[in-house]
N, CA, C and O atoms as a printed pandas DataFrame, in Angstrom:
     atom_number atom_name residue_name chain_id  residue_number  x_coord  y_coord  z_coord
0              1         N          UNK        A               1  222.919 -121.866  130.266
1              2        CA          UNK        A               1  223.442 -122.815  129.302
2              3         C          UNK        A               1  222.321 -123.565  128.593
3              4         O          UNK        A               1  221.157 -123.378  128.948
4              5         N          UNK        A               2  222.573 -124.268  127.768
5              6        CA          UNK        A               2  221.852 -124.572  127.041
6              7         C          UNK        A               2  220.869 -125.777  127.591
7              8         O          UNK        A               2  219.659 -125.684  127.384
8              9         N          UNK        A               3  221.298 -126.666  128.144
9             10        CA          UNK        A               3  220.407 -127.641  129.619
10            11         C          UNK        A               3  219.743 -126.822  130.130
11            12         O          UNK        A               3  218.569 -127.081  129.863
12            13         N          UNK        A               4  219.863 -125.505  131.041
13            14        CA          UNK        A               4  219.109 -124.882  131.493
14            15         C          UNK        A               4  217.737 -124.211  130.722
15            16         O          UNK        A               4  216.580 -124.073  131.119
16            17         N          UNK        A               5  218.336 -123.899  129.578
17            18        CA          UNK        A               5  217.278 -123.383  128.579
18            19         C          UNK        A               5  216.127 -124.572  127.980
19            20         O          UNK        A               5  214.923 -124.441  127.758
20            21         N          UNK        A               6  217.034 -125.774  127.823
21            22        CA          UNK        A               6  216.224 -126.285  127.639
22            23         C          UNK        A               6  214.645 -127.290  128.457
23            24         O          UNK        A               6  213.651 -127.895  128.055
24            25         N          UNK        A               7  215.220 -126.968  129.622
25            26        CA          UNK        A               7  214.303 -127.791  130.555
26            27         C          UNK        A               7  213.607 -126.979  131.321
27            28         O          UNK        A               7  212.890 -127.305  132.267
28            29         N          UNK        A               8  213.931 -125.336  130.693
29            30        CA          UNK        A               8  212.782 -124.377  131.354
30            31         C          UNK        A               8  212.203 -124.110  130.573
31            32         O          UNK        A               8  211.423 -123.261  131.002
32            33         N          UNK        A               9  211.974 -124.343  129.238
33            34        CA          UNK        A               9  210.888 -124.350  128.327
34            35         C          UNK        A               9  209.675 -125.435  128.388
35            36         O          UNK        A               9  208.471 -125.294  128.174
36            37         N          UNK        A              10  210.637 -126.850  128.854
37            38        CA          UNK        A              10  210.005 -128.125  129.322
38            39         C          UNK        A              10  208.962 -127.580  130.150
39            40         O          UNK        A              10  207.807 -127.401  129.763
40            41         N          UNK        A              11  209.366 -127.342  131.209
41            42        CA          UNK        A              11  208.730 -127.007  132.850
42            43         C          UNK        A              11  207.520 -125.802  132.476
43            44         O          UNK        A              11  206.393 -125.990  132.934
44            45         N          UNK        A              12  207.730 -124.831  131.813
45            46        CA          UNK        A              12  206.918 -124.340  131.047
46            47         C          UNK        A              12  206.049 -124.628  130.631
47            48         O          UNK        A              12  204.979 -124.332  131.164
48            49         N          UNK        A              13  206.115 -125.303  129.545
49            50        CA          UNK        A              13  204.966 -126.084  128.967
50            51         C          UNK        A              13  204.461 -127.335  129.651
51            52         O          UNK        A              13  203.297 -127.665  129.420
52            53         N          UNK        A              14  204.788 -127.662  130.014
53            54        CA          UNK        A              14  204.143 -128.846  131.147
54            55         C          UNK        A              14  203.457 -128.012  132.233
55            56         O          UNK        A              14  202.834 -128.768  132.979
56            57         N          UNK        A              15  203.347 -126.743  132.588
57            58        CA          UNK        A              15  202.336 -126.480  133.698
58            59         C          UNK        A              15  201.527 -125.719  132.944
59            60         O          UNK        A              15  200.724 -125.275  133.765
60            61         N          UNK        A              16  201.196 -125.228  131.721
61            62        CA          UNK        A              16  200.441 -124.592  130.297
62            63         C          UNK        A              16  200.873 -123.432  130.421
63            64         O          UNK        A              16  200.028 -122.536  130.424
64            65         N          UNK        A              17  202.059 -123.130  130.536
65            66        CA          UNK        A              17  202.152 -121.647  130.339
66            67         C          UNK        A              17  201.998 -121.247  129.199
67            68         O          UNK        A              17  201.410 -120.196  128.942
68            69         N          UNK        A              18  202.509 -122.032  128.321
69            70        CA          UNK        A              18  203.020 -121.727  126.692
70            71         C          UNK        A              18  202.896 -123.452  126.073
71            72         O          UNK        A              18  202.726 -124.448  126.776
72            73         N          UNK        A              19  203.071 -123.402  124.240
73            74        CA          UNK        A              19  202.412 -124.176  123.919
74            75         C          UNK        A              19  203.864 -125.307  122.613
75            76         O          UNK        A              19  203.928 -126.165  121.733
76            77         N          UNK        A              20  204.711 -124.346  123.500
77            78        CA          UNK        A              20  206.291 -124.737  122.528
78            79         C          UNK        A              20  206.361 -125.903  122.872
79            80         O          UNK        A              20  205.668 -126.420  123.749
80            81         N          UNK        A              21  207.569 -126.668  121.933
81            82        CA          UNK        A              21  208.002 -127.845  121.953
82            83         C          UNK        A              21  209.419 -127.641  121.636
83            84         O          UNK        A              21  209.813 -126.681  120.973
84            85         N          UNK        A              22  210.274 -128.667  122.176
85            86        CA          UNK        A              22  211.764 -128.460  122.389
86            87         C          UNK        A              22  212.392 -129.184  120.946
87            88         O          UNK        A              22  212.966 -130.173  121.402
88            89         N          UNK        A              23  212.551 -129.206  119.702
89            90        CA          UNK        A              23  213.464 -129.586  118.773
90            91         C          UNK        A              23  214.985 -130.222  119.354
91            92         O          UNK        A              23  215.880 -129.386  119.476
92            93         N          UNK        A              24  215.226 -131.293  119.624
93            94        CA          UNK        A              24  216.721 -131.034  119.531
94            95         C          UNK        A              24  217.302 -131.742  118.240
95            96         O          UNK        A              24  216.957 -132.911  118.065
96            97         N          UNK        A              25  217.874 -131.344  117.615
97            98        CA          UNK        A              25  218.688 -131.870  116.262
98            99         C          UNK        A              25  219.857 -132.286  116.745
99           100         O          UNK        A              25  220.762 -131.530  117.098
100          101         N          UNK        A              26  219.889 -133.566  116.784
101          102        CA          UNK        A              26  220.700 -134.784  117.539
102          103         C          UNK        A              26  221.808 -134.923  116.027
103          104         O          UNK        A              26  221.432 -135.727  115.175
104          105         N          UNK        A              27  223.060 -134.172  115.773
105          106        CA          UNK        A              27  223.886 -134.406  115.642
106          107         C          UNK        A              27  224.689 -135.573  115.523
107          108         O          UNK        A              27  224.777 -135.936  116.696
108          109         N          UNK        A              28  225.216 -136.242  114.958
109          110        CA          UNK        A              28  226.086 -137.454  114.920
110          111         C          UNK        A              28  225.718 -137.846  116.488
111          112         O          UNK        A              28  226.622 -137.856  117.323
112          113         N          UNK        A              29  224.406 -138.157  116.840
113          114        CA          UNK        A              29  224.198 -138.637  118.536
114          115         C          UNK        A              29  223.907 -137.725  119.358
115          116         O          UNK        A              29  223.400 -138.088  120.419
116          117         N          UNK        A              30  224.104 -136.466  119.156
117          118        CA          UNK        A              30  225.045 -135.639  120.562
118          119         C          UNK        A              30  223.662 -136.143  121.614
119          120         O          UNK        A              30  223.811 -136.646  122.728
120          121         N          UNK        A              31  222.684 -135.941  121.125
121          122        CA          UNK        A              31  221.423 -135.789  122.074
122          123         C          UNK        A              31  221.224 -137.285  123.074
123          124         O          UNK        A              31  220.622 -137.235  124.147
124          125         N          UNK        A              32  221.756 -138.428  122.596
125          126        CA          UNK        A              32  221.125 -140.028  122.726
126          127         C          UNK        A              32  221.460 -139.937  123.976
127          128         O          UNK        A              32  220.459 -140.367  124.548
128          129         N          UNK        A              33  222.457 -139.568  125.020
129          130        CA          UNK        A              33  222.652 -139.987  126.326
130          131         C          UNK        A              33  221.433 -139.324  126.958
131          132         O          UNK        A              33  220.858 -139.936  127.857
132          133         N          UNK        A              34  220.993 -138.145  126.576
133          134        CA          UNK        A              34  220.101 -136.913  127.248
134          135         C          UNK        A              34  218.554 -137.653  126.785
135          136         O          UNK        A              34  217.469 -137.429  127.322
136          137         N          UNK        A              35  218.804 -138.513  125.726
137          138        CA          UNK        A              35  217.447 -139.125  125.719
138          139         C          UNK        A              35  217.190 -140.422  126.340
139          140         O          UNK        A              35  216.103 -140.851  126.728
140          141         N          UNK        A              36  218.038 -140.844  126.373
141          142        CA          UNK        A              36  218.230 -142.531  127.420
142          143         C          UNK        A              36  217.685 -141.976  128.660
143          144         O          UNK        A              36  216.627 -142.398  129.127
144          145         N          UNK        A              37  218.403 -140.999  129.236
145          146        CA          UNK        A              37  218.400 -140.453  130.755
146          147         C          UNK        A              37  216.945 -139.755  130.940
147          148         O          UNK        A              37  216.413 -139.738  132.050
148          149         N          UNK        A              38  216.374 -139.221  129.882
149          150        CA          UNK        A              38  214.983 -139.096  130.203
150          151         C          UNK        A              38  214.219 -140.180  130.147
151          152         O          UNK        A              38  213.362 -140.364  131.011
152          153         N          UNK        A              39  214.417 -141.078  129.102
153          154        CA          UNK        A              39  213.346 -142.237  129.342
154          155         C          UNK        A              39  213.639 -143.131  130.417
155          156         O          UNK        A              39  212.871 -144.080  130.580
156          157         N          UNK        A              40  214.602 -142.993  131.167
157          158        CA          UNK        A              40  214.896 -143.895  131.834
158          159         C          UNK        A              40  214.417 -143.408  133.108
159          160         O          UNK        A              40  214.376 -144.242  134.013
160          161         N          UNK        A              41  213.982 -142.022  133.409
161          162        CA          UNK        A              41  213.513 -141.223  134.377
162          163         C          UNK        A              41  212.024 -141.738  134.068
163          164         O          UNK        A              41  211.361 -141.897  135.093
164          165         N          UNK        A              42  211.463 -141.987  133.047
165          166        CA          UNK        A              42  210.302 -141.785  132.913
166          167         C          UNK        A              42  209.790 -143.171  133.297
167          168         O          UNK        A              42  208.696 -143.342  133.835
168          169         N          UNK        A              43  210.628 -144.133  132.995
169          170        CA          UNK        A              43  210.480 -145.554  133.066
170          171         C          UNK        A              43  210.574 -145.608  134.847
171          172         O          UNK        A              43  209.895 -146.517  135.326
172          173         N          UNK        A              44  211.171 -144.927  135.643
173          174        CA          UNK        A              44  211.559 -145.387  136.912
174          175         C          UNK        A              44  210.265 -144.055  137.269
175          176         O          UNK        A              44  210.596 -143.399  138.256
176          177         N          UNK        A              45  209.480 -143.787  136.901
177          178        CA          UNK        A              45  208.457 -142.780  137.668
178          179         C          UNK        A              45  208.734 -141.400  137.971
179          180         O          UNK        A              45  207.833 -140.778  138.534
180          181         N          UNK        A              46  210.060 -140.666  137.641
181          182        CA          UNK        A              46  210.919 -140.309  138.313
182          183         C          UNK        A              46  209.953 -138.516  136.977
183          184         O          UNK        A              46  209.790 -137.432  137.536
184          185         N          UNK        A              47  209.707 -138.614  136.077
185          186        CA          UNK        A              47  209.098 -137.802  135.216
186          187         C          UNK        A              47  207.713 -138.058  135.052
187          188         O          UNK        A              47  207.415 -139.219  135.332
188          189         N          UNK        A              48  206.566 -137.174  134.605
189          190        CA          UNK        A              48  205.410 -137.863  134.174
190          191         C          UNK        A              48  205.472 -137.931  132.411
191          192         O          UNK        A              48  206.168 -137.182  131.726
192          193         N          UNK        A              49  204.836 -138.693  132.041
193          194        CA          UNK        A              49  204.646 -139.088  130.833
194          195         C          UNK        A              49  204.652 -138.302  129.530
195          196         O          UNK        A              49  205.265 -138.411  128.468
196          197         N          UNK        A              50  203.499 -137.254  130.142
197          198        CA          UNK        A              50  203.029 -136.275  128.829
198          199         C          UNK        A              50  204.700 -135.245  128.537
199          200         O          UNK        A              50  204.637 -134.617  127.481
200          201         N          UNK        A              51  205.453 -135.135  128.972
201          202        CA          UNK        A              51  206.811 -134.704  128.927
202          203         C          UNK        A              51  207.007 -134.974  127.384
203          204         O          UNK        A              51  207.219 -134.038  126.613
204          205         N          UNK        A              52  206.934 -136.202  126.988
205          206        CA          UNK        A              52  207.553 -136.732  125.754
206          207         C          UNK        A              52  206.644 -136.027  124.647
207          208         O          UNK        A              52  207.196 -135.862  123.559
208          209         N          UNK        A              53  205.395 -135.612  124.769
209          210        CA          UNK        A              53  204.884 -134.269  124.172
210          211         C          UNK        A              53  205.455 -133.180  123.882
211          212         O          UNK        A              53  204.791 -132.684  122.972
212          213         N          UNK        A              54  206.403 -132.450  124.163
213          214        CA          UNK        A              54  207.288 -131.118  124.894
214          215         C          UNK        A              54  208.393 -131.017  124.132
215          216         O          UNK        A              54  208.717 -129.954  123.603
216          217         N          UNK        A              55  209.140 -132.237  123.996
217          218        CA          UNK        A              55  210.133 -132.893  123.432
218          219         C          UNK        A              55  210.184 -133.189  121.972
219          220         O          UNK        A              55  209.004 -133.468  121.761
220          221         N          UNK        A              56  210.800 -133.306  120.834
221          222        CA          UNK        A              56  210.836 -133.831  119.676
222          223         C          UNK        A              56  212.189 -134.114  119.116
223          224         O          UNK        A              56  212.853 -133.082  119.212
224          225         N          UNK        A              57  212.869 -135.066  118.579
225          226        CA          UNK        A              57  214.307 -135.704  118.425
226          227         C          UNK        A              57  214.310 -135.620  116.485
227          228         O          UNK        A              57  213.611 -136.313  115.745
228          229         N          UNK        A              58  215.143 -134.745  116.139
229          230        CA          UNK        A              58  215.557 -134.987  114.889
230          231         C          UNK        A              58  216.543 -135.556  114.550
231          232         O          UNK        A              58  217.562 -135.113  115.081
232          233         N          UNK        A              59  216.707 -136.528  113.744
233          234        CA          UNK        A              59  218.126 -137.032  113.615
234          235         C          UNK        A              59  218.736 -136.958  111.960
235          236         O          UNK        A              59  219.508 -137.734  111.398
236          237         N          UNK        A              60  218.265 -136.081  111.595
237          238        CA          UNK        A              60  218.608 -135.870  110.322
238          239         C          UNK        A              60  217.860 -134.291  109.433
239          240         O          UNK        A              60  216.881 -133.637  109.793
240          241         N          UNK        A              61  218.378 -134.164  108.734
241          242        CA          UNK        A              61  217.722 -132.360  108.427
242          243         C          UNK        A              61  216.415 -132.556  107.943
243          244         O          UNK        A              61  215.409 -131.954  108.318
244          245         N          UNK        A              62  216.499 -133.536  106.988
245          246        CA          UNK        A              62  214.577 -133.972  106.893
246          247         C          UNK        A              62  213.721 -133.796  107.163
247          248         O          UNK        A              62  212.778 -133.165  106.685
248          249         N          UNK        A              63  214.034 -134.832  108.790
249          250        CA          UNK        A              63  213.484 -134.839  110.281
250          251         C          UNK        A              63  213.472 -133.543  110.674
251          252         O          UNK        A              63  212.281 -133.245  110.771
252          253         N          UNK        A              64  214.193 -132.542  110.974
253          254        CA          UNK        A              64  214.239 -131.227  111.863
254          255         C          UNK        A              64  213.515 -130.147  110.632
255          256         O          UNK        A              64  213.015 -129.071  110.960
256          257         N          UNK        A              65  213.554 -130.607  109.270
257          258        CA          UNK        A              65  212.643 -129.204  108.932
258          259         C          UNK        A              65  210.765 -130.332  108.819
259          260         O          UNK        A              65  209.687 -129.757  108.667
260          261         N          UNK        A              66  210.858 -131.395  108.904
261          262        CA          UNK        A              66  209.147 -131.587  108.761
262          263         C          UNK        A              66  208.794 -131.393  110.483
263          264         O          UNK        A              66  207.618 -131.542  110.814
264          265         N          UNK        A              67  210.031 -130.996  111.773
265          266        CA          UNK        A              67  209.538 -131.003  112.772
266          267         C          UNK        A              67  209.054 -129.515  112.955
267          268         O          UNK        A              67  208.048 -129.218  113.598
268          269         N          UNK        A              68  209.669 -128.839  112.481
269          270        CA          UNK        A              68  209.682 -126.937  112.459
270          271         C          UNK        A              68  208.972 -126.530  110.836
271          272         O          UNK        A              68  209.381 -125.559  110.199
272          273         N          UNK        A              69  208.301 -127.086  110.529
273          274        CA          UNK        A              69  207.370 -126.271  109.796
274          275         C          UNK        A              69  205.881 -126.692  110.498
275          276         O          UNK        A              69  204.840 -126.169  110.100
């Protein structure tokens, strides 16, 4: 599923396998709970930091094509 896909690309690139970064195009929100819940992991120690590297949040088409070119 798509959680799964996305946090094995994470895990990926966080040990250098590969050099991708995760786009999510946050929809009217869809993404904001999935981003609270990571920073809030990150805030409680619970993730390391450079993660938010890996990661990139578009919230508008703008945003998602200056993130993917």
């Amino acid at each position: 599923g798509t959680l799964d896909e996305i946090f094995h690309v994470l895990a990926a690139a966080t040990i250098g396998y590969h050099t991708k970064r995760v786009v999510l195009y946050n929809v009217n929100g869809f993404w904001n709970s999935l981003c609270a819940t990571l920073d809030d992991m990150l805030q409680a120690g619970f993730v390391r930091g450079e993660f938010e590297k890996y990661i990139a949040v578009a919230n508008n088409l703008k945003e998602l094509e200056d993130l993917i070119k």
